mmCIF file of C-alpha atoms in Angstrom:
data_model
loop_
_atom_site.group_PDB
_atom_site.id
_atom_site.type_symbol
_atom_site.label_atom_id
_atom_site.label_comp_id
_atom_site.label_asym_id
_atom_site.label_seq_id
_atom_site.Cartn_x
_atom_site.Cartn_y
_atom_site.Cartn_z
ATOM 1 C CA UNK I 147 29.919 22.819 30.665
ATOM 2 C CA UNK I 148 27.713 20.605 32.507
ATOM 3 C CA UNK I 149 26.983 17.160 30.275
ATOM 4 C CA UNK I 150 24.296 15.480 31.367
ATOM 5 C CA UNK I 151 21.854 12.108 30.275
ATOM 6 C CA UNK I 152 18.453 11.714 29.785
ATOM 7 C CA UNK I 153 16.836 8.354 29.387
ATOM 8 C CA UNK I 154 13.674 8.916 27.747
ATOM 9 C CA UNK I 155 12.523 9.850 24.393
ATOM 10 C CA UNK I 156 8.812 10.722 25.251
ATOM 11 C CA UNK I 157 7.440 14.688 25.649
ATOM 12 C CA UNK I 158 8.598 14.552 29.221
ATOM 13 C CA UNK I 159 12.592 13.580 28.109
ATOM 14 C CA UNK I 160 12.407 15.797 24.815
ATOM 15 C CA UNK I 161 11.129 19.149 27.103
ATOM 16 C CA UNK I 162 14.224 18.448 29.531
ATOM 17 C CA UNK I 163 16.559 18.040 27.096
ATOM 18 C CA UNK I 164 15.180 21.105 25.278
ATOM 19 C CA UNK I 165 15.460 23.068 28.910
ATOM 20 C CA UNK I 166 18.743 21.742 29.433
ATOM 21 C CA UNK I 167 20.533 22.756 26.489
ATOM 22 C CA UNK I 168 19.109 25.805 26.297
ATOM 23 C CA UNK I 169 21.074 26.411 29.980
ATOM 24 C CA UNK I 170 24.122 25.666 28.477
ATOM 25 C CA UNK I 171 24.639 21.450 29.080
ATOM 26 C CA UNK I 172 25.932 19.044 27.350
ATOM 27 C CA UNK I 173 23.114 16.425 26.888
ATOM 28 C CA UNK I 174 22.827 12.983 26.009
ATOM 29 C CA UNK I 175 19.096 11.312 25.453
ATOM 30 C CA UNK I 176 18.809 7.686 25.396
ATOM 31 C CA UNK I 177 15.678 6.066 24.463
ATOM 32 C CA UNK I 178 14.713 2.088 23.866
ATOM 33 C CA UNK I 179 12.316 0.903 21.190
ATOM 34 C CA UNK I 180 12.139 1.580 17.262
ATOM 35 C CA UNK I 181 12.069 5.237 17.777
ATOM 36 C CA UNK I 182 12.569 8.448 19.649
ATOM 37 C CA UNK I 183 8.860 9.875 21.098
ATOM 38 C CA UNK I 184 7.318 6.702 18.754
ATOM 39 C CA UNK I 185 4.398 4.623 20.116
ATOM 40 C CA UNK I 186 4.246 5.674 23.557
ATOM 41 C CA UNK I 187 1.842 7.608 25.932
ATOM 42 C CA UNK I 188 3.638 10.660 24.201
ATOM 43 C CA UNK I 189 2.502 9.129 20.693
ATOM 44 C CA UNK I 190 -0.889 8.402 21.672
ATOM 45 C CA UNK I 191 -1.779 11.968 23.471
ATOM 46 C CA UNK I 192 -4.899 14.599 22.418
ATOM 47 C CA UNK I 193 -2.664 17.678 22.304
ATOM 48 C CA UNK I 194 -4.976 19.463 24.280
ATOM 49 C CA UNK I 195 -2.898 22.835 26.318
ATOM 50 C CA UNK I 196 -6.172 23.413 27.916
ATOM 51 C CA UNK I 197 -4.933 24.379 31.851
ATOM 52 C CA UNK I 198 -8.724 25.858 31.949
ATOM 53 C CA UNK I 199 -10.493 22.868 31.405
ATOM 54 C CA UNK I 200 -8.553 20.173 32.953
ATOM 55 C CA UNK I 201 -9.326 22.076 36.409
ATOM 56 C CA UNK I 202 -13.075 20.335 36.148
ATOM 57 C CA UNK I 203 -11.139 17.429 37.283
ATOM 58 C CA UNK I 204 -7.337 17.933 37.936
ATOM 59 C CA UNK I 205 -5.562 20.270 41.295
ATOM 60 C CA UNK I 206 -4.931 23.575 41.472
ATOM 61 C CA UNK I 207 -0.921 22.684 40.284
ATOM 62 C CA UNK I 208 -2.128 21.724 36.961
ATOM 63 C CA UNK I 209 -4.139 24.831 36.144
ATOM 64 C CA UNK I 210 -1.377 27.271 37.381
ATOM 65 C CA UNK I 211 1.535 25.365 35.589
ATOM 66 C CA UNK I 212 -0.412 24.039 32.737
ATOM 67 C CA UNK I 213 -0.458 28.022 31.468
ATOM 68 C CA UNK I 214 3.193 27.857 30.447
ATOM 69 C CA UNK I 215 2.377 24.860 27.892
ATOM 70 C CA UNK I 216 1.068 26.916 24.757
ATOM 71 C CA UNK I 217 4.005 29.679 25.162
ATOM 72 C CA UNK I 218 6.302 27.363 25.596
ATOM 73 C CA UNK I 219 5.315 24.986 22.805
ATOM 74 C CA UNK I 220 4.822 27.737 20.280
ATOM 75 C CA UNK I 221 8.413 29.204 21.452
ATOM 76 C CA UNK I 222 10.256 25.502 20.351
ATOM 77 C CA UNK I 223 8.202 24.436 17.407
ATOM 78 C CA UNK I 224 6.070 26.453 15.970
ATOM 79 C CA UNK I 225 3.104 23.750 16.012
ATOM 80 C CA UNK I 226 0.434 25.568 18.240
ATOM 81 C CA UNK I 227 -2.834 26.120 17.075
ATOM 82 C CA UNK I 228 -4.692 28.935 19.264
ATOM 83 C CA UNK I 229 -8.609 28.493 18.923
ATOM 84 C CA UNK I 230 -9.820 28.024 22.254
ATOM 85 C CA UNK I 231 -11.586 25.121 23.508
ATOM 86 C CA UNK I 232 -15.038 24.262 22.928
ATOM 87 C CA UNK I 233 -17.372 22.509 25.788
ATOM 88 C CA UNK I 234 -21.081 21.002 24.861
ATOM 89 C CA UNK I 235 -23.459 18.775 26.468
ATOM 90 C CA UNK I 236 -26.762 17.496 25.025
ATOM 91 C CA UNK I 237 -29.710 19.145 26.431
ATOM 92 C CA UNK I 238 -30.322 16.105 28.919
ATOM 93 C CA UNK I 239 -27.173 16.403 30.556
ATOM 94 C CA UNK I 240 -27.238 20.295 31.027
ATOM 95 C CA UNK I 241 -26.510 19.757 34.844
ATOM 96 C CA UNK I 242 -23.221 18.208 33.818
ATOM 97 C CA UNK I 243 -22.441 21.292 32.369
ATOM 98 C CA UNK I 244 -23.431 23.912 34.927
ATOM 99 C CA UNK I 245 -21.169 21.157 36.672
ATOM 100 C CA UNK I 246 -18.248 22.294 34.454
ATOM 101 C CA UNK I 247 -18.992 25.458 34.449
ATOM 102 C CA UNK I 248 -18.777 25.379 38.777
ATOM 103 C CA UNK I 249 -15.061 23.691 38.842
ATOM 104 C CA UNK I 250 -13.368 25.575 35.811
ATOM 105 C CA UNK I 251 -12.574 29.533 35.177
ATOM 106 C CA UNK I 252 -11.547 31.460 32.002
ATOM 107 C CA UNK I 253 -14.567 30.569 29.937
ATOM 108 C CA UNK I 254 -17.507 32.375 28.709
ATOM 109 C CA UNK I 255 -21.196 30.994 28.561
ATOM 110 C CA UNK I 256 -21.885 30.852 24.768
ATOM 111 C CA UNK I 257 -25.540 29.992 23.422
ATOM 112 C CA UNK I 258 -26.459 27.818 20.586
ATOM 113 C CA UNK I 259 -26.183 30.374 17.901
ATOM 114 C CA UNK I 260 -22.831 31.217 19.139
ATOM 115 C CA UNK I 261 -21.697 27.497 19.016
ATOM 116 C CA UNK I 262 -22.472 27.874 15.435
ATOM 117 C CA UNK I 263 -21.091 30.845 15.152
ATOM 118 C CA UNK I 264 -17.493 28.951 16.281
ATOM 119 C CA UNK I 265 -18.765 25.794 14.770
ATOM 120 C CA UNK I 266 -20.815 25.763 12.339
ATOM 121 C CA UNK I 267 -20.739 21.771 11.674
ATOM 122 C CA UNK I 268 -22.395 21.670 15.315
ATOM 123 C CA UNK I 269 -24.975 24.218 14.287
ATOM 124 C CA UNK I 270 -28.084 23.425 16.096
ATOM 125 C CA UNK I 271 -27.162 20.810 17.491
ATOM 126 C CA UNK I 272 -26.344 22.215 21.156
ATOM 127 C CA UNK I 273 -28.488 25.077 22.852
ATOM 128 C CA UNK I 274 -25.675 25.875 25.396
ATOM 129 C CA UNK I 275 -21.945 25.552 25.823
ATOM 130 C CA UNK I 276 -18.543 26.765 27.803
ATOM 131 C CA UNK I 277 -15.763 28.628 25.035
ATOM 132 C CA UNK I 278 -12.608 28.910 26.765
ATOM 133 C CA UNK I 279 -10.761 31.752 24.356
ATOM 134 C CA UNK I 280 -7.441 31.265 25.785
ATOM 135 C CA UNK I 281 -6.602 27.731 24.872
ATOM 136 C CA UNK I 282 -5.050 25.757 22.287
ATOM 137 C CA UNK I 283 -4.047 22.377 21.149
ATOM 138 C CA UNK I 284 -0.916 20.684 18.944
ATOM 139 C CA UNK I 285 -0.771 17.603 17.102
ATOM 140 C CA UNK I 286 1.529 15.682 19.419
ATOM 141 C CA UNK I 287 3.310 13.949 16.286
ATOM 142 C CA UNK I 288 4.602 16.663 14.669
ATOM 143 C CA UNK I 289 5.795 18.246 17.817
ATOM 144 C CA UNK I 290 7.448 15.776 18.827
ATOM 145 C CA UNK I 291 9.104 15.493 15.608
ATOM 146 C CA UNK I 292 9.574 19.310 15.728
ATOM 147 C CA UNK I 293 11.344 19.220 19.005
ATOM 148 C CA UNK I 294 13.707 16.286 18.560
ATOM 149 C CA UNK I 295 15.013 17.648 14.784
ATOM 150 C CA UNK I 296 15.901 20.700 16.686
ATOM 151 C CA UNK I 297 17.448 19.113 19.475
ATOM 152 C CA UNK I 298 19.545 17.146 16.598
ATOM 153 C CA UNK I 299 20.175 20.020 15.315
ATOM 154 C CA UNK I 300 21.806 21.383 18.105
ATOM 155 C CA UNK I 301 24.002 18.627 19.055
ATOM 156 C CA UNK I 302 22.089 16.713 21.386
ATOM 157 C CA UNK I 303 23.194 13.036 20.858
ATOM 158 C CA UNK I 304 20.412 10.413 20.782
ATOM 159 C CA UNK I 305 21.559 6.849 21.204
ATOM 160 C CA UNK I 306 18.897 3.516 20.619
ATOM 161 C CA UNK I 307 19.769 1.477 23.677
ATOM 162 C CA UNK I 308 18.283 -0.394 26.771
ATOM 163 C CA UNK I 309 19.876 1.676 29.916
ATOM 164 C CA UNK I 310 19.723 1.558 33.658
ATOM 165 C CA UNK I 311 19.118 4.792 35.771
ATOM 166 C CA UNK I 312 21.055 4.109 38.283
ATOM 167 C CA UNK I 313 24.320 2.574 36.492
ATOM 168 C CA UNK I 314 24.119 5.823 34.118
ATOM 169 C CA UNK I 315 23.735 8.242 37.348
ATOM 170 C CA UNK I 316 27.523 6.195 38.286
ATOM 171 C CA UNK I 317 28.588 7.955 35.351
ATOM 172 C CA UNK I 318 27.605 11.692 35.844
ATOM 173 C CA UNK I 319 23.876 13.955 36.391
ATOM 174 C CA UNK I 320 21.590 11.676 34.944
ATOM 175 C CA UNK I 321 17.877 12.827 34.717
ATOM 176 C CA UNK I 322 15.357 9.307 34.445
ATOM 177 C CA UNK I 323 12.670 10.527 32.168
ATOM 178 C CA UNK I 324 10.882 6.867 31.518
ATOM 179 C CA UNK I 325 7.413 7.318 32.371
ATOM 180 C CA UNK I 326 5.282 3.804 33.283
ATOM 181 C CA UNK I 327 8.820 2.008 32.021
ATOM 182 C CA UNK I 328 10.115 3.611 35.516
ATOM 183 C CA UNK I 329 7.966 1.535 37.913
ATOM 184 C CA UNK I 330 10.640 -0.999 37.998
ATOM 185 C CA UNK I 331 12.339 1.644 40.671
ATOM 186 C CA UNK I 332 9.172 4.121 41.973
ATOM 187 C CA UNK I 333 6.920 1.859 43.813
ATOM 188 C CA UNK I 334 4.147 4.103 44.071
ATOM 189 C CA UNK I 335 3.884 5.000 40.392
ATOM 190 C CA UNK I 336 0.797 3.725 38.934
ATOM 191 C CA UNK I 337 -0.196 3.128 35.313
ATOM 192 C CA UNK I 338 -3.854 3.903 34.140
ATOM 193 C CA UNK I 339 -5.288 2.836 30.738
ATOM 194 C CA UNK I 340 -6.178 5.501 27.564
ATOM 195 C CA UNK I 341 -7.810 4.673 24.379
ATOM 196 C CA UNK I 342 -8.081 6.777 21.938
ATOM 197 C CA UNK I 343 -9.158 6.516 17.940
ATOM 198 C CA UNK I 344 -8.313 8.226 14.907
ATOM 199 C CA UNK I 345 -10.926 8.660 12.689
ATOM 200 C CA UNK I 346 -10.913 10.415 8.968
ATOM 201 C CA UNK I 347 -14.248 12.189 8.438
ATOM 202 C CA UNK I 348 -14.249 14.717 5.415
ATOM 203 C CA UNK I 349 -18.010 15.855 6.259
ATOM 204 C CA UNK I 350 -17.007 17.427 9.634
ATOM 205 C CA UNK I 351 -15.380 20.442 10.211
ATOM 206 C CA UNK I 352 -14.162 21.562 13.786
ATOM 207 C CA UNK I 353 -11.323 24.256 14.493
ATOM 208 C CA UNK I 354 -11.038 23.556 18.168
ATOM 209 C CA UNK I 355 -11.334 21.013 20.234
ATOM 210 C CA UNK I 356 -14.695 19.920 21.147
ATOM 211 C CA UNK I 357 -15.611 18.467 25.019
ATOM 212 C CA UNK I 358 -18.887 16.671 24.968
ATOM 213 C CA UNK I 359 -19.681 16.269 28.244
ATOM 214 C CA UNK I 360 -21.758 12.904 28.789
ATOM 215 C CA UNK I 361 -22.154 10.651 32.238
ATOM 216 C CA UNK I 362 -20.469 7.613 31.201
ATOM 217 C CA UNK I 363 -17.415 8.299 29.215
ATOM 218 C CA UNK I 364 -16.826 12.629 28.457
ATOM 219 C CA UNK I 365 -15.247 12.461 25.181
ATOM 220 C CA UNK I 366 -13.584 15.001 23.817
ATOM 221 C CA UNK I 367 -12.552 15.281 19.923
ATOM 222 C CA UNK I 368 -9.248 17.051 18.323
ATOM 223 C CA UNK I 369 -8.922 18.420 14.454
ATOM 224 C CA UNK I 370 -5.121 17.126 13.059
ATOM 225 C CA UNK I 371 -6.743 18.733 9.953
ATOM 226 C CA UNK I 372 -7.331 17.272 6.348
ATOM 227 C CA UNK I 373 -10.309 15.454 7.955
ATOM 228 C CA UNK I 374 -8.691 13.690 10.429
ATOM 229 C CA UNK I 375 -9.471 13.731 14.253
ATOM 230 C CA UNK I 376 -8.097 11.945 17.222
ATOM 231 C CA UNK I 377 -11.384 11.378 19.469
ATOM 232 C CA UNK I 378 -10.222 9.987 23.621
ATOM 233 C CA UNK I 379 -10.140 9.165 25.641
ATOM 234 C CA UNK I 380 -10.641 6.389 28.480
ATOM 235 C CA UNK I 381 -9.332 6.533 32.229
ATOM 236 C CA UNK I 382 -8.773 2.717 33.390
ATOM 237 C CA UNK I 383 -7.450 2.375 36.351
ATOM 238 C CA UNK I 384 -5.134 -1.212 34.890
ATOM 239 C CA UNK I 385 -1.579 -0.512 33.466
ATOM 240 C CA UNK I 386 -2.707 -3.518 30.738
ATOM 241 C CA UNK I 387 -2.448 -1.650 27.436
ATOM 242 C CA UNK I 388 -2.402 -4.041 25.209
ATOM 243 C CA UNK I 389 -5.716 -3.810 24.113
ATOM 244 C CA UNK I 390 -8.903 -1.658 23.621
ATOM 245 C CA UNK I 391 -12.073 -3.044 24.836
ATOM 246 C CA UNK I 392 -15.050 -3.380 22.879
ATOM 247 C CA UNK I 393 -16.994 -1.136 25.298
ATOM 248 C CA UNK I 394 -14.698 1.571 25.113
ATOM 249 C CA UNK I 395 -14.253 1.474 21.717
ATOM 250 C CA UNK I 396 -18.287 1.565 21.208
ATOM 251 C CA UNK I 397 -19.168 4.242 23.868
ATOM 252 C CA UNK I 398 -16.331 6.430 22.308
ATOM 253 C CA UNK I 399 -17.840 6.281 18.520
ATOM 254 C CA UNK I 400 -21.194 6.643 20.043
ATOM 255 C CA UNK I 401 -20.306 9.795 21.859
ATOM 256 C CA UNK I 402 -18.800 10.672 18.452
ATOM 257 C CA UNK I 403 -21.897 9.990 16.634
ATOM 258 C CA UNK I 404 -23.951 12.266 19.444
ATOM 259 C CA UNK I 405 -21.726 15.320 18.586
ATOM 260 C CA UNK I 406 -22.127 15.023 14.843
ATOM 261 C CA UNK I 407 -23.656 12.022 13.346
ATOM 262 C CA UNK I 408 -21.612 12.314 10.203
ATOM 263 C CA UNK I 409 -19.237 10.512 12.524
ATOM 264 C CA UNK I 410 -21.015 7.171 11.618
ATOM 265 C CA UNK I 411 -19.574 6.871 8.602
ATOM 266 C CA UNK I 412 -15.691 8.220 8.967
ATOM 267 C CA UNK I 413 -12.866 6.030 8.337
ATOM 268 C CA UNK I 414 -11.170 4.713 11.564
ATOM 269 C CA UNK I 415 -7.489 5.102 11.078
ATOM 270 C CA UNK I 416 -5.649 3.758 14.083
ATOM 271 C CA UNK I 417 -6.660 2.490 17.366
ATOM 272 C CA UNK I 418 -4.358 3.147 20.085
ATOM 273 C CA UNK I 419 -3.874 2.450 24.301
ATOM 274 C CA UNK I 420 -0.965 2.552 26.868
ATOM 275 C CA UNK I 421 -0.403 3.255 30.078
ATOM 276 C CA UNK I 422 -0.287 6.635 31.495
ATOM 277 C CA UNK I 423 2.260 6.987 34.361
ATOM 278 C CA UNK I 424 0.692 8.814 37.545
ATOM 279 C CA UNK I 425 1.386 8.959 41.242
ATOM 280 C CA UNK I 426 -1.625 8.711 43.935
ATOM 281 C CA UNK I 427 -2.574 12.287 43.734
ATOM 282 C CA UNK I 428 -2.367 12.663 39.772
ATOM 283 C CA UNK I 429 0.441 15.339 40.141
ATOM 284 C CA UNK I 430 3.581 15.134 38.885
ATOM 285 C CA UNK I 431 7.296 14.324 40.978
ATOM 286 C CA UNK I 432 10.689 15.340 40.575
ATOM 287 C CA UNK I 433 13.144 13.437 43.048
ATOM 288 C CA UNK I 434 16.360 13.930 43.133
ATOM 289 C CA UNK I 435 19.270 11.146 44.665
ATOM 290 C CA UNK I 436 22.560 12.246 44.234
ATOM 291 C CA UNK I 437 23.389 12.054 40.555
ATOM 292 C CA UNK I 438 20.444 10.633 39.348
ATOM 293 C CA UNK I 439 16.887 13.139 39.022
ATOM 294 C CA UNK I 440 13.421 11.022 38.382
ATOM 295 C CA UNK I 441 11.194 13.395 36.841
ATOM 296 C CA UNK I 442 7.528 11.063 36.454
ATOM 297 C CA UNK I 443 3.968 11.265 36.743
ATOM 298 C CA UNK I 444 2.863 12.899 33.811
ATOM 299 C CA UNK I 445 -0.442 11.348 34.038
ATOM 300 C CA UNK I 446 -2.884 12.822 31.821
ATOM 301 C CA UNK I 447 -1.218 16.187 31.521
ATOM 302 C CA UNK I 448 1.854 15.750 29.116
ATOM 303 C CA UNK I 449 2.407 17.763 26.799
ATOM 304 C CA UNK I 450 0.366 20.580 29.410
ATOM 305 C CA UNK I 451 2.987 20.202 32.478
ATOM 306 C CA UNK I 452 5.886 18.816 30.203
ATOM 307 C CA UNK I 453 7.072 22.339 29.751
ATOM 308 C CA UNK I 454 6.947 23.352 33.523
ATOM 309 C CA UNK I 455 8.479 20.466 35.056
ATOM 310 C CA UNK I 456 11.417 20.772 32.374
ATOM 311 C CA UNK I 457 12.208 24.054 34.102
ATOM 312 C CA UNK I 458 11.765 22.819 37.108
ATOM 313 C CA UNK I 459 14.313 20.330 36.576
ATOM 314 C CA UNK I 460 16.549 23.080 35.286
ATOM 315 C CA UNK I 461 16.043 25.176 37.847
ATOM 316 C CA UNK I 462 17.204 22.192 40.277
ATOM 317 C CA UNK I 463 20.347 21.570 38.631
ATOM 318 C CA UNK I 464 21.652 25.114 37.457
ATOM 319 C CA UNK I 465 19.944 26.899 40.201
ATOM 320 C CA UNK I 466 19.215 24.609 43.204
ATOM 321 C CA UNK I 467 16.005 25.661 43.327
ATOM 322 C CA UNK I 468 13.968 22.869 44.868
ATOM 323 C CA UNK I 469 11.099 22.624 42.731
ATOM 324 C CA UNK I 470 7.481 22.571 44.095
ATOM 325 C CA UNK I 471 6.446 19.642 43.164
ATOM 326 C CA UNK I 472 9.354 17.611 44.569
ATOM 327 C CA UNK I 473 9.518 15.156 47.354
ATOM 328 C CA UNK I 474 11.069 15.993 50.515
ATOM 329 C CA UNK I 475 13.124 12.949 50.516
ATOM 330 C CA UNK I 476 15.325 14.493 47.346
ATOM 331 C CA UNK I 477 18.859 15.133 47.838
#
């Protein structure tokens, strides 16, 4: 049986330790910090498997592999919600839209009574929108949580401990699933900023999530349920996540406000940033030296290509199959 170690407790080191053990290895899944998958890019995501719409803005790779995500996530916890995805503009920025509309696929033109027809809390607020039926969205918490209990509960051993790629790769297969933490060894990885808020508002109902599309900051807004919403989120091009700035943090609650202004007077429940990890093209890499795989550049798109470049991964070590989206340099 083939034992192998992952370092990294985020989605991308959870989905290829799922993959791997359900081929048949051994694995081992070390992780630093005060807890598996906690307070990390992973912790801070929307939870939005919407392949559809990220093609406004993301290549053709992300569309075609980000259509495994909702299968796979539903298949290995059970915490997919299937409602589609919901896009709106205000009437000024209709062009923005027919923008959308232009770059994406899979969506049907809806009018204003069918917006509140989906949504009723939006109800006349928005004479046009974009429904894409066939995606969904997860609250990134719980799956997490989902996927690491059953990983525990299948043997996988998870260890709390600072660890070095290449010294574990002396070892045996080692698979370096870090994220930003890995720029230390990929010189071209890149980090670039999100903030996102939480925000409790019992006065608004959604059941999807909801895209305003606006020309400074598109937000877009995600039901956890019980009132609760996580609203993102910023692209920065600065790997300082330390903090949210003020501008950020008042364009995002004013785009809030625009889609419903019940919004004004929610409860904000946690404020959060970090750095996503991305390569110059925004797609994702899987390289491969001798014993030690890097599997990186989530960017945006984790819990959406998490799934696919798992399998790739798996597919590289039980199959040999070179994966497509890994550099020709690999071993």
């Amino acid at each position: 049986m083939t034992e192998i170690t992952i370092i990294g407790g985020g989605v991308a080191g959870l989905c290829v330790a799922r993959t791997l053990l359900d081929r048949g290895a051994t694995v081992r899944l070390i992780e630093r910090g005060d807890g598996i998958g906690a307070h990390m890019c992973s912790w801070w995501a929307g939870g939005m498997l919407a392949p559809y719409c990220e093609g406004e803005s993301a290549e053709e790779p992300v569309v075609r592999l980000g259509q495994e995500a909702a299968e796979w996530w539903g298949a290995k916890t059970g915490t997919v919600t299937r409602n589609g995805s919901l896009v709106v503009s205000a009437a000024r920025d209709q062009s923005d839209l027919k923008r959308f509309a232009r770059r994406t696929s899979h969506f049907a033109q809806v009018s204003g009574a069918e917006i509140e027809t989906l949504e009723p809390d939006l109800g006349g607020r928005f004479s046009k929108g974009l429904f894409f039926q066939d995606e969904a969205h997860l609250a990134p918490r719980a799956a997490l949580a989902a996927l690491r209990d059953g990983l525990v509960a299948d043997g996988v051993a998870f260890e709390m401990a600072e660890a070095d790629p290449v010294s574990e790769a002396g070892k045996g297969l080692t698979v370096d699933c870090r994220g930003f933490a890995a720029q230390d060894t990929l010189s071209d990885l890149r980090g670039v900023k999100g903030e996102m808020l939480v925000l409790r508002c019992p006065d608004v109902s959604l059941y999807r999530p909801i895209r305003l599309l606006h020309p400074r900051i598109p937000l877009y807004v995600v039901p956890r349920g019980d009132g609760v919403f996580m609203l993102g989120a910023t692209m920065i091009e600065s790997s300082a996540s330390g903090f949210v700035t003020a501008r950020s943090l008042l364009e995002l609650l004013s785009a809030a406000y625009a889609l419903n202004p019940a919004f004004g007077e929610a409860e904000v429940l946690e404020i959060g940033v970090d750095s996503r990890p991305a390569f110059p093209d925004n797609l994702p890499r899987i390289r491969r030296d001798g014993n030690l795989i890097r599997a990186n550049g989530l960017f945006r798109h984790g819990f959406l290509l998490a799934p696919a470049v798992a399998r790739m991964v798996g597919e590289l070590i039980f199959d040999g199959t070179k994966p497509e989206v890994m550099d020709a340099i690999a071993a």
